[in-house]
Coordinates of C-alpha atoms in Angstrom, one line a residue:
X1 CA 0.0 0.0 0.0
X2 CA 1.3 3.4 -1.0
X3 CA 1.3 6.2 1.6
X4 CA 0.7 9.6 0.1
X5 CA 1.5 11.4 3.4
X6 CA -2.1 12.6 3.8
X7 CA -2.2 14.3 0.3
X8 CA -5.0 12.0 -0.7
X9 CA -7.0 13.0 2.3
X10 CA -6.4 16.7 1.7
X11 CA -7.4 16.3 -2.0
X12 CA -10.6 14.6 -1.0
X13 CA -11.5 17.3 1.6
X14 CA -10.8 20.0 -0.9
X15 CA -12.9 18.3 -3.6
X16 CA -15.9 17.8 -1.3
X17 CA -15.6 21.4 0.1
X18 CA -15.5 22.7 -3.5
X19 CA -18.6 20.8 -4.5
X20 CA -20.4 22.1 -1.4
X21 CA -19.4 25.7 -2.2
X22 CA -20.4 25.4 -5.8
X23 CA -23.7 24.0 -4.7
X24 CA -24.2 27.2 -2.7
X25 CA -23.3 29.2 -5.7
X26 CA -20.0 30.4 -4.3
X27 CA -17.4 31.2 -6.9
X28 CA -14.7 30.3 -4.3
X29 CA -15.6 26.7 -5.0
X30 CA -13.7 26.9 -8.3
X31 CA -10.5 28.0 -6.4
X32 CA -10.8 25.3 -3.8
X33 CA -11.4 22.7 -6.6
X34 CA -8.3 23.9 -8.4
X35 CA -6.3 23.3 -5.3
X36 CA -7.8 19.8 -5.1
X37 CA -7.0 19.2 -8.8
X38 CA -3.3 20.1 -8.1
X39 CA -3.3 17.6 -5.2
X40 CA -4.8 14.9 -7.3
X41 CA -2.3 15.7 -10.1
X42 CA 0.6 15.3 -7.6
X43 CA -0.9 11.9 -6.4
X44 CA -1.1 10.9 -10.1
X45 CA 2.5 11.7 -10.6
X46 CA 3.5 9.9 -7.4
X47 CA 1.4 6.8 -8.5
X48 CA 2.6 6.9 -12.1
X49 CA -1.0 7.3 -13.2
X50 CA -0.7 9.5 -16.2
X51 CA -4.4 9.3 -16.9
X52 CA -5.0 10.8 -13.4
X53 CA -2.5 13.6 -14.2
X54 CA -4.0 14.4 -17.6
X55 CA -7.6 14.3 -16.2
X56 CA -6.9 16.6 -13.3
X57 CA -4.9 19.1 -15.4
X58 CA -8.0 19.2 -17.7
X59 CA -10.3 19.6 -14.8
X60 CA -8.0 22.4 -13.5
X61 CA -8.4 24.3 -16.8
X62 CA -12.1 23.8 -16.8
X63 CA -12.3 25.2 -13.2
X64 CA -10.2 28.3 -14.3
X65 CA -12.7 28.8 -17.1
X66 CA -15.6 28.5 -14.7
X67 CA -14.0 30.9 -12.2
X68 CA -13.5 33.5 -15.0
X69 CA -16.9 33.1 -16.6
X70 CA -18.8 33.1 -13.3
X71 CA -17.4 36.6 -12.5
X72 CA -19.9 39.1 -11.2
X73 CA -21.3 41.3 -14.0
X74 CA -20.0 44.8 -14.1
X75 CA -22.2 47.7 -14.9
X76 CA -20.9 49.7 -17.8
X77 CA -21.4 53.5 -17.5
X78 CA -21.6 55.6 -20.5
X79 CA -23.8 57.4 -23.0
X80 CA -25.9 54.4 -23.8
X81 CA -27.0 54.1 -20.1
X82 CA -28.8 57.4 -20.2

């Protein structure tokens, strides 16, 4: 049995916390999930599971996209608003 020094437990807690935050419509869920993705990626490298590495790097990029696209709308001020 391989010991990941608690990194697997941290990744799990981050992932569940992120899902909870996203369920509550908190944008911070994306940031927490990105941290979890990096933990899972490290575990994948450690375990020589390249599928896990690629999957979590892909998930990381999707979470970056979600964080950017879920940004609060800004109100434009200008002549068209009058």
